[in-house]
PDB file of C-alpha atoms in Angstrom:
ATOM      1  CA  UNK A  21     108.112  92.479  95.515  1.00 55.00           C
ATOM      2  CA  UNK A  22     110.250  94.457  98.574  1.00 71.00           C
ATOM      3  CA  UNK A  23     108.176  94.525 101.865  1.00 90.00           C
ATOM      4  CA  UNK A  24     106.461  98.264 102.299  1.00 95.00           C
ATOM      5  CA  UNK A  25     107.761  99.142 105.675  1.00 96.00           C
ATOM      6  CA  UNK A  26     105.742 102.178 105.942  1.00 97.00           C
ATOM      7  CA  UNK A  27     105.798 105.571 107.824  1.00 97.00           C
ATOM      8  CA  UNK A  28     103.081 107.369 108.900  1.00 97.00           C
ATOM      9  CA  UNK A  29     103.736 110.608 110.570  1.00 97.00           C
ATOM     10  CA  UNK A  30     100.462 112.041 112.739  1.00 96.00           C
ATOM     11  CA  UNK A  31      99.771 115.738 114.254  1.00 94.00           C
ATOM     12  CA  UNK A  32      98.020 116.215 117.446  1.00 93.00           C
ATOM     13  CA  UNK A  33      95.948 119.363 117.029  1.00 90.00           C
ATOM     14  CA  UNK A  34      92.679 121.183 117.959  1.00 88.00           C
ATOM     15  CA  UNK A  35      89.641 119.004 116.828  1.00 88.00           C
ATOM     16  CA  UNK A  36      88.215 120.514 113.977  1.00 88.00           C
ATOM     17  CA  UNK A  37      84.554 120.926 115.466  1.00 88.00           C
ATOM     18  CA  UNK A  38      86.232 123.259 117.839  1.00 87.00           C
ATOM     19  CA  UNK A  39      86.122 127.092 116.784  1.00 87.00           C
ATOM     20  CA  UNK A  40      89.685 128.303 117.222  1.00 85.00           C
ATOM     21  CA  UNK A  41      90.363 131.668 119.657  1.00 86.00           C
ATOM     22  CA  UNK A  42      93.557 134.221 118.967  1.00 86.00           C
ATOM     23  CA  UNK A  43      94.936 134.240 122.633  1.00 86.00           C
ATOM     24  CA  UNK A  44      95.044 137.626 124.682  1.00 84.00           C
ATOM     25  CA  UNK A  45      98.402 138.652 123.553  1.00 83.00           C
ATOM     26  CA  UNK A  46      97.296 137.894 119.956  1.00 84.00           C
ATOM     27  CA  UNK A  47     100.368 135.735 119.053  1.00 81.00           C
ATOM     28  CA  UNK A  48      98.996 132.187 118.187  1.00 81.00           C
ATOM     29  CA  UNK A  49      95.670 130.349 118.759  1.00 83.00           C
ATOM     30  CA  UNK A  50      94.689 129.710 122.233  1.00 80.00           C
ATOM     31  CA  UNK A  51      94.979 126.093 122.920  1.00 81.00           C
ATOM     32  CA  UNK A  52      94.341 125.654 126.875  1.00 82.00           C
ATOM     33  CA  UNK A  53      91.917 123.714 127.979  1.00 82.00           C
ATOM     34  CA  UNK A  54      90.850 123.243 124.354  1.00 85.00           C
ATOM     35  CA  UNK A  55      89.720 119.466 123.065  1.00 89.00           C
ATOM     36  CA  UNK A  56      92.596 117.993 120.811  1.00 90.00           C
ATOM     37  CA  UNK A  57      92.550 115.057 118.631  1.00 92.00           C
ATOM     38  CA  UNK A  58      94.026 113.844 115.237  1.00 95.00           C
ATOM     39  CA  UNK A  59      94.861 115.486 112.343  1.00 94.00           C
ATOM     40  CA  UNK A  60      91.612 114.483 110.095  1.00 94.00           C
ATOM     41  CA  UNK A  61      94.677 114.325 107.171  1.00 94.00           C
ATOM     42  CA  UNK A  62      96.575 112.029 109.308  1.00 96.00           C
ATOM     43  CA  UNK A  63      93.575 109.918 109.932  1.00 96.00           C
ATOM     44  CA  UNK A  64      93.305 109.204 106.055  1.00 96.00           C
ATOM     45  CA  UNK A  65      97.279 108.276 106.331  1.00 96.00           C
ATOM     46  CA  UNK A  66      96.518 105.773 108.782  1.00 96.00           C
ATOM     47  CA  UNK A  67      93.527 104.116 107.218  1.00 97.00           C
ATOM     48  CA  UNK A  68      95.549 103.797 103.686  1.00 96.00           C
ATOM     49  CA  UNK A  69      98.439 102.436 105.260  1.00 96.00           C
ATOM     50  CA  UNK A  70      96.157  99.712 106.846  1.00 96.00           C
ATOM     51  CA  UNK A  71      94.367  99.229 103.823  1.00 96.00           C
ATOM     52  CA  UNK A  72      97.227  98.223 101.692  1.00 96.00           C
ATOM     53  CA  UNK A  73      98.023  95.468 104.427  1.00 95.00           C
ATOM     54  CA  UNK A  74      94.163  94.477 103.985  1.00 95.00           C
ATOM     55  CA  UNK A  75      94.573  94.178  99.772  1.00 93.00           C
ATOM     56  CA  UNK A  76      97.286  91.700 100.699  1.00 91.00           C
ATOM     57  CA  UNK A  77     100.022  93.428 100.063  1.00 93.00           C
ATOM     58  CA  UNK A  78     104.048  92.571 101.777  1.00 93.00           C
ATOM     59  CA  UNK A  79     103.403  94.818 104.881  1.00 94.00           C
ATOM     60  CA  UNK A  80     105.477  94.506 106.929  1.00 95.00           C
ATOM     61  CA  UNK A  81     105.851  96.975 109.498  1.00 95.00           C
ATOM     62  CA  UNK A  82     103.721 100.101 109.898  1.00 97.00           C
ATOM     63  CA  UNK A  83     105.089 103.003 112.112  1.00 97.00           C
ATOM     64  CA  UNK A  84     102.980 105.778 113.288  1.00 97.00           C
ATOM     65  CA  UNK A  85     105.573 108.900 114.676  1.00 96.00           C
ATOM     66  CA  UNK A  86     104.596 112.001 116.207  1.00 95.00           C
ATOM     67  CA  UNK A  87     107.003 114.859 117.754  1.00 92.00           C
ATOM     68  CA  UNK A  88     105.024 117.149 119.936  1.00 90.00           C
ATOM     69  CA  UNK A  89     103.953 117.293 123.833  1.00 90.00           C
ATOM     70  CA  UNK A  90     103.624 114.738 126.238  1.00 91.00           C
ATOM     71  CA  UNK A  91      99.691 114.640 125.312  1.00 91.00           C
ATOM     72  CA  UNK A  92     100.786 113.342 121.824  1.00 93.00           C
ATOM     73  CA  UNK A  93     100.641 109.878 123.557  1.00 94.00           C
ATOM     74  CA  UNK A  94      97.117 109.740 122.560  1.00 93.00           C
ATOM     75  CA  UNK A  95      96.643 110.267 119.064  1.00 94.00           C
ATOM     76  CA  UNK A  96      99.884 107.799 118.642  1.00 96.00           C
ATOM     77  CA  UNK A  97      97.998 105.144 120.579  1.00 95.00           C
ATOM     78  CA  UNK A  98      94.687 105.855 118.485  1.00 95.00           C
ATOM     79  CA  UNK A  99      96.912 105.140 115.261  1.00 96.00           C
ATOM     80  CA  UNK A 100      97.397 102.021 116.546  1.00 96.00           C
ATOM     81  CA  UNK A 101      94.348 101.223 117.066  1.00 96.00           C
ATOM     82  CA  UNK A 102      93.513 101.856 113.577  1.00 95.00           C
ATOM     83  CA  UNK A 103      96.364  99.054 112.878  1.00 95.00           C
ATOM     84  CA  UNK A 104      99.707 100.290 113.186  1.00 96.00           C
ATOM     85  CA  UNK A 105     102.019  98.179 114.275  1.00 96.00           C
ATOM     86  CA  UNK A 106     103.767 100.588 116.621  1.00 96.00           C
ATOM     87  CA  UNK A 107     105.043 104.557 117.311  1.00 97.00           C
ATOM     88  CA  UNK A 108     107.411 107.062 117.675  1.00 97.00           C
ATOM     89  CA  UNK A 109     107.108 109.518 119.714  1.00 96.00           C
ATOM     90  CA  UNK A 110     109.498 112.723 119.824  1.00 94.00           C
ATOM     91  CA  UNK A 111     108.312 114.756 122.840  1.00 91.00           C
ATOM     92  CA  UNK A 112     108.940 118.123 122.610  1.00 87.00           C
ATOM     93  CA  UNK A 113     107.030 120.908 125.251  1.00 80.00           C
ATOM     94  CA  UNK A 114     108.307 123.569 124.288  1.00 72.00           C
ATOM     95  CA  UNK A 115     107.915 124.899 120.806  1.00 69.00           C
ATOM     96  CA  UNK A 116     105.707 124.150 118.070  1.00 79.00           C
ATOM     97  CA  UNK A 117     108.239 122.494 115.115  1.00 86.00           C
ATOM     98  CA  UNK A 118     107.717 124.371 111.689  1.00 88.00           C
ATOM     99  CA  UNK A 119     107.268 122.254 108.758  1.00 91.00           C
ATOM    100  CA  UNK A 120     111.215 122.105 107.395  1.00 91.00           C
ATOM    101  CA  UNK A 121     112.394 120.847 111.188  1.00 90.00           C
ATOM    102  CA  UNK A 122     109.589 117.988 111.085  1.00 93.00           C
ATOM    103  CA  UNK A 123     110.830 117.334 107.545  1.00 94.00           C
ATOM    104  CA  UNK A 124     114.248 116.637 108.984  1.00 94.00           C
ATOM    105  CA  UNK A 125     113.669 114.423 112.112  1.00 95.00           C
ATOM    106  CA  UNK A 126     111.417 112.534 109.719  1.00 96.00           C
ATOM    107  CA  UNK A 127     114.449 112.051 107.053  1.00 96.00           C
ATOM    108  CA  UNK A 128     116.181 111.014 110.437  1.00 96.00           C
ATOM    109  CA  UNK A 129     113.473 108.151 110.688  1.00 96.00           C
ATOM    110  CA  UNK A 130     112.992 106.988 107.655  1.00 97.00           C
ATOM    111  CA  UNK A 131     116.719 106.236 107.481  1.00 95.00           C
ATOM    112  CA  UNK A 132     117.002 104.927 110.949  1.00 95.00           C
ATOM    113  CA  UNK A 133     114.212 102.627 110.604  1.00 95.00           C
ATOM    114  CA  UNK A 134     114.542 101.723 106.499  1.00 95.00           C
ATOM    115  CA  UNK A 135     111.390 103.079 105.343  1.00 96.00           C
ATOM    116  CA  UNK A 136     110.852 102.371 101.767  1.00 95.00           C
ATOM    117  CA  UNK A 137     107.163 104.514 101.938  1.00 96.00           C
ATOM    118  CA  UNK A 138     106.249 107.656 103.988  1.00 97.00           C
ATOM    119  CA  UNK A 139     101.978 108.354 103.644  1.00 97.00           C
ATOM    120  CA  UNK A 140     101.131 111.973 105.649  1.00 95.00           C
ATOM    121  CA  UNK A 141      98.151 114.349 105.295  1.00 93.00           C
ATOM    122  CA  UNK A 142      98.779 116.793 103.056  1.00 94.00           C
ATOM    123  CA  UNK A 143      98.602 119.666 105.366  1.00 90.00           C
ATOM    124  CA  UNK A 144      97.834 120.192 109.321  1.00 91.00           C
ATOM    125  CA  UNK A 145      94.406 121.777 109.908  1.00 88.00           C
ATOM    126  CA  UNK A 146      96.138 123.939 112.634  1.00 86.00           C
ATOM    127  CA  UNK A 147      98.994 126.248 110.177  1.00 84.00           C
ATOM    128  CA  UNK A 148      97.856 124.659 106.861  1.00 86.00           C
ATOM    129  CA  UNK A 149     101.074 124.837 105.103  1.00 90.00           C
ATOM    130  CA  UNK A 150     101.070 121.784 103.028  1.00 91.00           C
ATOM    131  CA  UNK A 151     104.680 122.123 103.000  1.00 92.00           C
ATOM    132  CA  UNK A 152     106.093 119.026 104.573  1.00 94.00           C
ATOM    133  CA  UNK A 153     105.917 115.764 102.512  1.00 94.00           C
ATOM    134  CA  UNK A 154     107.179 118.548  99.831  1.00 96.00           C
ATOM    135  CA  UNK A 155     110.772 119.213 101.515  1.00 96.00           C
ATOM    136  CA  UNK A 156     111.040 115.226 102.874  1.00 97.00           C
ATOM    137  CA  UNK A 157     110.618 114.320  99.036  1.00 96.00           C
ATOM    138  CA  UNK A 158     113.368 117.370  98.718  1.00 96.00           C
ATOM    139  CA  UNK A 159     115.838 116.063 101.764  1.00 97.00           C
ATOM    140  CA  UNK A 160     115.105 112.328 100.844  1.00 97.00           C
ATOM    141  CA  UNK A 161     115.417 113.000  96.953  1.00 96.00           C
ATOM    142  CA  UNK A 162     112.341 110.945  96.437  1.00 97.00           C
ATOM    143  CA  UNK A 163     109.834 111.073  93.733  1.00 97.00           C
ATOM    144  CA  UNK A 164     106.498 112.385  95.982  1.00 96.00           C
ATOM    145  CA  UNK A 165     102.704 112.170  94.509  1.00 94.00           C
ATOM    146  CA  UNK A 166     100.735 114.824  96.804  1.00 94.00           C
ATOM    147  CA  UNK A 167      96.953 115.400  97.179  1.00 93.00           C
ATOM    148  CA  UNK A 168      96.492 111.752  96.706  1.00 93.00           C
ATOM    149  CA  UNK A 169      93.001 110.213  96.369  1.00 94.00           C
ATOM    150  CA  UNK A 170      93.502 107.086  95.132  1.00 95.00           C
ATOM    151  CA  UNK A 171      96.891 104.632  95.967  1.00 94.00           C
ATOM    152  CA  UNK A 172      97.772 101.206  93.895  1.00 95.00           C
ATOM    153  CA  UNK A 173     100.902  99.921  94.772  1.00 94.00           C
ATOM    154  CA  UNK A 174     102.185  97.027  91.938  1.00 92.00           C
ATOM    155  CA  UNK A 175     105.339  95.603  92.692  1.00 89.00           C
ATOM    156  CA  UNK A 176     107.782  98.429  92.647  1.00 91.00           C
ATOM    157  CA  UNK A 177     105.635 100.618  90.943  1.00 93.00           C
ATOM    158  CA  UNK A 178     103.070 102.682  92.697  1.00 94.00           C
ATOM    159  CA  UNK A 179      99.892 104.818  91.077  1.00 96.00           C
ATOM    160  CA  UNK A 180      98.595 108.021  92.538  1.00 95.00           C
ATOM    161  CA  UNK A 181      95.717 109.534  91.078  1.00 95.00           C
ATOM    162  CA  UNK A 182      95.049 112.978  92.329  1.00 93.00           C
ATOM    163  CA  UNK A 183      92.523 115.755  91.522  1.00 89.00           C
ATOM    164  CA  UNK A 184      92.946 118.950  90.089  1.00 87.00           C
ATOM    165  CA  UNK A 185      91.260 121.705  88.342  1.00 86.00           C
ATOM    166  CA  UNK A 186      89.049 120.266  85.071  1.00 85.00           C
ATOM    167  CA  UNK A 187      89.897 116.660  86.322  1.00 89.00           C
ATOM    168  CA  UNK A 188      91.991 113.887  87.548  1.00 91.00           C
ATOM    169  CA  UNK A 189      96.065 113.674  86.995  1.00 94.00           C
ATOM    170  CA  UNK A 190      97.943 110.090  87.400  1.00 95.00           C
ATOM    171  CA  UNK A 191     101.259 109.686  89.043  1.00 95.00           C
ATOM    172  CA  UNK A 192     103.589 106.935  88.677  1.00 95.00           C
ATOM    173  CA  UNK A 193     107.153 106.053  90.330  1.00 95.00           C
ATOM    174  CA  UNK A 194     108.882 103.568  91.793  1.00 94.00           C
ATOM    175  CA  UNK A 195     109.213 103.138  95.515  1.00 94.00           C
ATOM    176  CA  UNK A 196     110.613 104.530  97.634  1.00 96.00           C
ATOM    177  CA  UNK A 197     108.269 107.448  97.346  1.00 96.00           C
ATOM    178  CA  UNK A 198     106.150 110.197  99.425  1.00 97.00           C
ATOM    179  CA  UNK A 199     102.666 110.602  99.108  1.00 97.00           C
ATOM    180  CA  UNK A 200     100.468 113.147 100.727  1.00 96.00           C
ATOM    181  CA  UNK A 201      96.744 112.171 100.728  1.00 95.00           C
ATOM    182  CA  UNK A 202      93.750 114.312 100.534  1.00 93.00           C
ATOM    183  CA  UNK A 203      89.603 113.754 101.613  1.00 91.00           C
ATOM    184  CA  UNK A 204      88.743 111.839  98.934  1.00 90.00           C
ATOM    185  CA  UNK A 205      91.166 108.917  99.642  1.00 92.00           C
ATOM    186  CA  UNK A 206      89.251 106.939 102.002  1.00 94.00           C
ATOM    187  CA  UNK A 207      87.187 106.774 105.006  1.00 93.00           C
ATOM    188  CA  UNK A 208      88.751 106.167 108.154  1.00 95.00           C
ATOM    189  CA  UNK A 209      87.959 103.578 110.432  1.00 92.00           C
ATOM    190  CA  UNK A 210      86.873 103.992 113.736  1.00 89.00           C
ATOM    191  CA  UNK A 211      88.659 102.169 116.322  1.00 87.00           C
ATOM    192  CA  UNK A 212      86.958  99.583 117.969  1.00 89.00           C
ATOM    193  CA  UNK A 213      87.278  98.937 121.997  1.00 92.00           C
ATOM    194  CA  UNK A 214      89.000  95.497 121.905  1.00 92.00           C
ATOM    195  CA  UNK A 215      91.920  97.287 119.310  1.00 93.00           C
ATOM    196  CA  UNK A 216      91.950 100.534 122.279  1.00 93.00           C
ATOM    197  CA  UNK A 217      93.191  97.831 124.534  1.00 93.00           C
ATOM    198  CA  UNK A 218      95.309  96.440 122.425  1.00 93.00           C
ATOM    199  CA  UNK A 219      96.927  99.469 121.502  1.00 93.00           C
ATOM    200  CA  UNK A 220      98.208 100.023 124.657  1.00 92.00           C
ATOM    201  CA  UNK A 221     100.599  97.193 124.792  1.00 93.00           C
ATOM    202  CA  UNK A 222     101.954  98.193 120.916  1.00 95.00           C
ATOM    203  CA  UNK A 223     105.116  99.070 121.533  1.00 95.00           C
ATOM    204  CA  UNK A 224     105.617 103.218 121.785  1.00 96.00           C
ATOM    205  CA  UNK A 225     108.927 104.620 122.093  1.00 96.00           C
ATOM    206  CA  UNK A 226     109.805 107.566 123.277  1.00 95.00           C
ATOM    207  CA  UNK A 227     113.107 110.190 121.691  1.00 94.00           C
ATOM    208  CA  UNK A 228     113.955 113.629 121.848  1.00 91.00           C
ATOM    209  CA  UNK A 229     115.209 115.617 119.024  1.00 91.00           C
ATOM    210  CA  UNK A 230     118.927 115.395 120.241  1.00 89.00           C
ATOM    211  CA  UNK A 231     118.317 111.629 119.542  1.00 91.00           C
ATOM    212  CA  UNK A 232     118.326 112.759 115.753  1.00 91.00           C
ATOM    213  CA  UNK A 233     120.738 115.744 115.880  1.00 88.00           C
ATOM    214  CA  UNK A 234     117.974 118.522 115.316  1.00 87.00           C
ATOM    215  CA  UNK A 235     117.885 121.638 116.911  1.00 83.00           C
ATOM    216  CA  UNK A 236     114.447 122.749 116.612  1.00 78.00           C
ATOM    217  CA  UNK A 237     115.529 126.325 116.661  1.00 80.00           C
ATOM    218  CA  UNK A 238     112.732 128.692 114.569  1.00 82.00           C
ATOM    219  CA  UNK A 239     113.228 130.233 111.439  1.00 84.00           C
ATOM    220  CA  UNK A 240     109.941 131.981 111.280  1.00 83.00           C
ATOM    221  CA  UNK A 241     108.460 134.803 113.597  1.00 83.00           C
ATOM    222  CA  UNK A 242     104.837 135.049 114.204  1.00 84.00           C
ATOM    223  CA  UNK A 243     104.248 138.667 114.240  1.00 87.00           C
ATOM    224  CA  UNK A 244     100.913 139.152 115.337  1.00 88.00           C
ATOM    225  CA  UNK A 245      97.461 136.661 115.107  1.00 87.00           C
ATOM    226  CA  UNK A 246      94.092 138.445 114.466  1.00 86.00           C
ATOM    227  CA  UNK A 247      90.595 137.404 114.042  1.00 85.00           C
ATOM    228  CA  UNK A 248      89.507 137.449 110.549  1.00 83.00           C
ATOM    229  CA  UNK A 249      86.893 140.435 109.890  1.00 84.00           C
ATOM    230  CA  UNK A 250      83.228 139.167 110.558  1.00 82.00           C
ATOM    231  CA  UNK A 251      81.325 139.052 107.302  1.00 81.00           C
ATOM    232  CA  UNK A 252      78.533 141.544 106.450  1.00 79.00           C
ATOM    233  CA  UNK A 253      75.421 139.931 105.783  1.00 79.00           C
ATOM    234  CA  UNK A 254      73.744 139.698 102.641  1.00 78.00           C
ATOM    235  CA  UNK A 255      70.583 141.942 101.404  1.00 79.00           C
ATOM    236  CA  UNK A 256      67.347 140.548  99.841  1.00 84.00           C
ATOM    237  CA  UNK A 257      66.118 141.971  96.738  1.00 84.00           C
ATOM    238  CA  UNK A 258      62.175 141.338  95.281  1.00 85.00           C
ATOM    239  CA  UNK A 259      63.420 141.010  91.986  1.00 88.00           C
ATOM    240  CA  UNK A 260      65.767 141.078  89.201  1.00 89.00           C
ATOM    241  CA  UNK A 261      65.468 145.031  88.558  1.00 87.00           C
ATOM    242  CA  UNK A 262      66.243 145.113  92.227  1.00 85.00           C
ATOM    243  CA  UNK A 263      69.642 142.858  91.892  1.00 89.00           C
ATOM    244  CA  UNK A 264      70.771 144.968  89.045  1.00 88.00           C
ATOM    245  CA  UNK A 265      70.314 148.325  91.129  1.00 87.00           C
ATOM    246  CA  UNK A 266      71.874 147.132  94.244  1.00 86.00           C
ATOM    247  CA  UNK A 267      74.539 145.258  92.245  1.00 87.00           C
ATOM    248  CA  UNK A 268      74.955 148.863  90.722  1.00 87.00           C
ATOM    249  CA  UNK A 269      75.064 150.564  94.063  1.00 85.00           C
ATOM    250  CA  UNK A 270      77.871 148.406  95.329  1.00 81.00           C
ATOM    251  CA  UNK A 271      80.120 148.723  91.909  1.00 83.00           C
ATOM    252  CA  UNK A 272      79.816 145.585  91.143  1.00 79.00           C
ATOM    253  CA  UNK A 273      78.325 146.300  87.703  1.00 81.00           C
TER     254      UNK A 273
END
């Protein structure tokens, strides 16, 4: 069986106990002075990639790559606490990549460093497009299995099974191959203190997206970001008759 050399791309953005604000000017979430951590998607990346080094399987090398601001240093050092072996990290301050320019610097990577398996959350909690490990499968011309929540890897072949409405579906190709996972896929580790300090001497290298011949330029314009309408509360009723009539009253019946 080929060594996996796996990649596992990670998002730094706001924690998802934190209640996002629309800034003043109302053209993207406010994210001063907010708490930041992980993509919970990412997290389940992580933990599978680690995972198929703890079945026993030929890992060889598992590399954790973020492209973002400075403060993406963190996250990339928490991966490897979780067990990667070591990171990636494209800084860029000024401009929040969209999904197809991430899928290029990471077709950039996986070449570069001879990737033969890419995991990744299935979407970012921050824009939820669910659009990436899509157009890398597309750039790469790889067979992808998305939504994952189960991986076996056998040789060449590897099994996805993934939910979807009525029940489950099963996936199978032959590496190499994208998969996106999903919540039910595992339970991530926490890392322990002893693996914090050894993170920080895992090798992290730092690259700007020159290094890989992207541009980063925007294809999309955010025209304006609003607050969804609050939600009316709910009425009680004493009984059926009264459901029927106020179910009447609103059209509903």
């Amino acid at each position: 069986m080929t060594g996996l050399r796996i990649l596992v791309p990670v998002k730094r953005v706001i924690d998802y106990a934190v209640k996002p604000r629309v800034n003043k000017a109302q053209t993207a979430v406010e994210t001063t002075g907010v708490k930041h951590s992980m993509n919970p998607f990412d997290e389940l990346s992580i933990e599978e990639a680690v995972r198929l080094r703890e079945r026993k399987l030929p890992v060889e090398d598992i590399l954790a790559f973020s492209a973002g601001p400075a403060k993406s240093q963190d996250i990339l050092r928490t991966a490897m606490a979780m067990g990667a072996d070591r990171a990636i990290h494209v800084v860029e301050e000024k401009a929040e990549l969209e999904p197809l320019g991430v899928a290029k610097v990471l077709a950039k990577v996986v070449e570069e460093e001879k990737r033969n398996l890419v995991i990744l959350g299935k979407q970012s909690i921050d824009d939820d497009a669910n659009q990436t490990g899509q157009m890398l499968a597309g750039l790469l011309n790889w067979p992808q299995a998305t939504s994952a929540s189960k991986v076996e890897i056998d040789g060449e072949n590897c099994t996805v099974t993934r939910e979807v409405d009525g029940g489950v579906e099963t996936l199978r190709a032959k590496l190499p191959m994208i998969i996106t996972t999903d919540l039910r896929l595992n339970e991530p580790r926490y890392a322990s203190l002893p693996n914090i300090m050894k993170a920080k001497k895992k090798p992290l290298v730092k690259k700007t997206l020159a290094d890989y011949g992207i541009d980063g330029a925007k294809r999309l314009k955010t025209v304006k970001v609003i607050e969804p309408p609050a939600r009316k509360g709910g009425d009680k009723v004493e009984d059926v008759d009264g459901m029927i009539k106020k179910l009447k009253e609103l059209g509903a019946i």
